[in-house]
Amino acid sequence: MVEELMSPGTRTCAGCGAVLAARLVLKATGKDVIICESTGCMEVTSTQYPTTAWKVPWIHVLFENPASVAAGVKAALEAQSNDHTQVIAYGGDGGIVDIGFGAVSGALERNDDIMIITYDNEAYANTGVQRSGATPFGASATTTPAGLESIGKKQWKKNIPMIAVAHGSKYVATASIGYPQDLMNKVKKAMKVKGTRYLHIHTPCPVGWGFDSSETIQIAKLAVQTGMWMLYEIEDGKFKMTMKPELKPVDEYLKMQKRFKHLKDDTIKIIQDHIDKTWKELDNLEKSGVNLRTIL
Ligand code: SF4
Ligand code: MG
């Protein structure tokens, strides 16, 4: 049996997808890992002094710099001739996609030998569910509230996985807590690659998204089954879908969450069209065999 390296009984909300992501990541890495984690839900709920839920070495770093600290830790290990310990910069969408993105970009550009993982709950959840660059179009957040004149967030989700590829990363993948084996396989694959690797994990948040805590896995799977979250990996620039479901209408996913409850048919159609177009373009990309590292 694989050892559990994330202790039970953390202070996350019931049904939290983010803590499940951490548990699965650690199952894949095993003990020989150092986690450099920025402020965020998983940090505030798992490491109240003097306790920790992480049964591996773990460093709390600022929102801005998990990737820089991870690069420094890796350099220190190299100075000790340690070439086996995995170093992971770990953060939420606030920490990796927005506030810490400068350091993430720097690590990717230098090709520091670290793994960067985002657990994406699509908002600044631990500070009150403000919108982030990863919040989806049409979602109501506390800084983009839905109302008579507002559909919620007006921008599409920032595409960090492709931005990581554009930096030249040799391994980039998306994953979901709804598909744990796929997630752990991707972490294991990333561990074998040298240089900066990027993994983006979709982690539903009952509190921020407005669904029952018993529905987390159902929501995670529906995101993939409707194309709101697409599972793929890009190895050495070659794009591959790792799951190709017969897509369900996106309405099935949206209607289960309070953050989308206000959406009218015309906005839902905009979202559906966006998914259909992206799905087709990614399918074409896969069939074309184009190497993204040479063109981005
Ligand atoms: Fe998890 Fe969301 Fe609660 Fe944060 S706010 S601990 S992501 S359920
Ligand atoms: Mg977040």
Short mmCIF file of N, CA, C and O in Angstrom, two decimals, residues 15 31-32 36 65 70 82 110 113 121-124 156-157 189 209 228 232-233 244 256 259 268 270 283:
data_model
loop_
_atom_site.label_atom_id
_atom_site.label_comp_id
_atom_site.label_asym_id
_atom_site.label_seq_id
_atom_site.Cartn_x
_atom_site.Cartn_y
_atom_site.Cartn_z
N GLY A 15 -15.05 18.54 2.00
CA GLY A 15 -15.17 18.38 0.55
C GLY A 15 -14.14 19.15 -0.26
O GLY A 15 -14.29 19.31 -1.48
N LYS A 31 8.43 10.02 -0.26
CA LYS A 31 9.01 10.87 0.79
C LYS A 31 10.16 11.76 0.34
O LYS A 31 10.46 12.76 0.99
N ASP A 32 10.79 11.39 -0.76
CA ASP A 32 12.03 12.10 -1.14
C ASP A 32 11.68 13.37 -1.93
O ASP A 32 11.93 13.46 -3.14
N CYS A 36 7.90 23.61 -1.51
CA CYS A 36 8.02 25.04 -1.23
C CYS A 36 6.67 25.66 -1.57
O CYS A 36 6.34 25.85 -2.75
N ASN A 65 7.00 34.11 -4.39
CA ASN A 65 8.26 33.49 -4.77
C ASN A 65 8.44 31.99 -4.56
O ASN A 65 9.56 31.54 -4.34
N ALA A 70 12.17 27.44 -4.50
CA ALA A 70 12.41 26.06 -4.97
C ALA A 70 13.71 25.98 -5.75
O ALA A 70 14.50 25.03 -5.58
N ASN A 82 23.31 16.03 -4.12
CA ASN A 82 22.03 15.30 -4.03
C ASN A 82 21.29 15.48 -5.35
O ASN A 82 20.82 16.58 -5.67
N ARG A 110 14.95 30.05 -16.99
CA ARG A 110 16.29 29.53 -16.67
C ARG A 110 16.34 28.02 -16.79
O ARG A 110 17.38 27.41 -16.76
N ASP A 113 15.81 23.12 -12.40
CA ASP A 113 15.38 21.72 -12.32
C ASP A 113 14.39 21.50 -11.16
O ASP A 113 14.73 20.88 -10.15
N ASN A 121 -8.20 26.31 -7.64
CA ASN A 121 -9.59 26.37 -7.16
C ASN A 121 -10.29 27.62 -7.73
O ASN A 121 -11.35 28.02 -7.28
N GLU A 122 -9.66 28.19 -8.74
CA GLU A 122 -10.27 29.21 -9.60
C GLU A 122 -10.73 30.47 -8.86
O GLU A 122 -11.71 31.10 -9.25
N ALA A 123 -10.01 30.83 -7.79
CA ALA A 123 -10.30 32.07 -7.06
C ALA A 123 -9.28 32.25 -5.94
O ALA A 123 -8.55 31.30 -5.61
N TYR A 124 -9.25 33.43 -5.36
CA TYR A 124 -8.50 33.64 -4.12
C TYR A 124 -9.42 33.15 -3.01
O TYR A 124 -10.09 33.95 -2.34
N TRP A 156 -11.64 35.33 -20.01
CA TRP A 156 -11.44 33.87 -20.00
C TRP A 156 -10.29 33.53 -19.07
O TRP A 156 -9.50 34.40 -18.69
N LYS A 157 -10.22 32.25 -18.75
CA LYS A 157 -9.18 31.75 -17.85
C LYS A 157 -7.79 31.90 -18.47
O LYS A 157 -7.60 31.60 -19.64
N LYS A 189 5.61 10.94 -14.19
CA LYS A 189 6.28 11.21 -15.45
C LYS A 189 7.12 12.49 -15.34
O LYS A 189 8.27 12.53 -15.75
N TRP A 209 -17.29 27.87 -4.94
CA TRP A 209 -18.07 27.64 -6.16
C TRP A 209 -19.56 27.45 -5.87
O TRP A 209 -20.38 27.53 -6.78
N MET A 228 -15.00 21.87 -19.74
CA MET A 228 -14.63 23.07 -18.99
C MET A 228 -13.19 22.95 -18.48
O MET A 228 -12.54 23.94 -18.20
N TYR A 232 -4.64 17.07 -20.75
CA TYR A 232 -3.64 16.83 -21.80
C TYR A 232 -2.25 16.88 -21.20
O TYR A 232 -2.05 17.27 -20.05
N GLU A 233 -1.28 16.46 -22.01
CA GLU A 233 0.11 16.65 -21.63
C GLU A 233 0.90 17.07 -22.86
O GLU A 233 0.51 16.77 -23.99
N LYS A 244 -10.40 11.83 -23.81
CA LYS A 244 -11.22 12.41 -24.86
C LYS A 244 -12.66 11.94 -24.70
O LYS A 244 -13.13 11.09 -25.44
N MET A 256 -24.88 23.16 -11.55
CA MET A 256 -24.66 22.58 -10.22
C MET A 256 -23.98 23.55 -9.27
O MET A 256 -23.80 23.26 -8.09
N ARG A 259 -21.99 29.82 -8.32
CA ARG A 259 -21.24 30.92 -8.99
C ARG A 259 -21.68 31.13 -10.43
O ARG A 259 -21.37 32.15 -11.03
N ILE A 268 -24.48 31.27 -21.64
CA ILE A 268 -24.12 29.84 -21.63
C ILE A 268 -23.70 29.41 -23.04
O ILE A 268 -22.76 28.63 -23.22
N ILE A 270 -22.26 31.30 -25.26
CA ILE A 270 -20.89 31.82 -25.49
C ILE A 270 -19.86 30.84 -24.91
O ILE A 270 -18.85 30.52 -25.53
N ASP A 283 -7.82 19.26 -30.89
CA ASP A 283 -7.85 18.01 -31.65
C ASP A 283 -7.00 18.14 -32.92
O ASP A 283 -6.20 17.26 -33.24
#
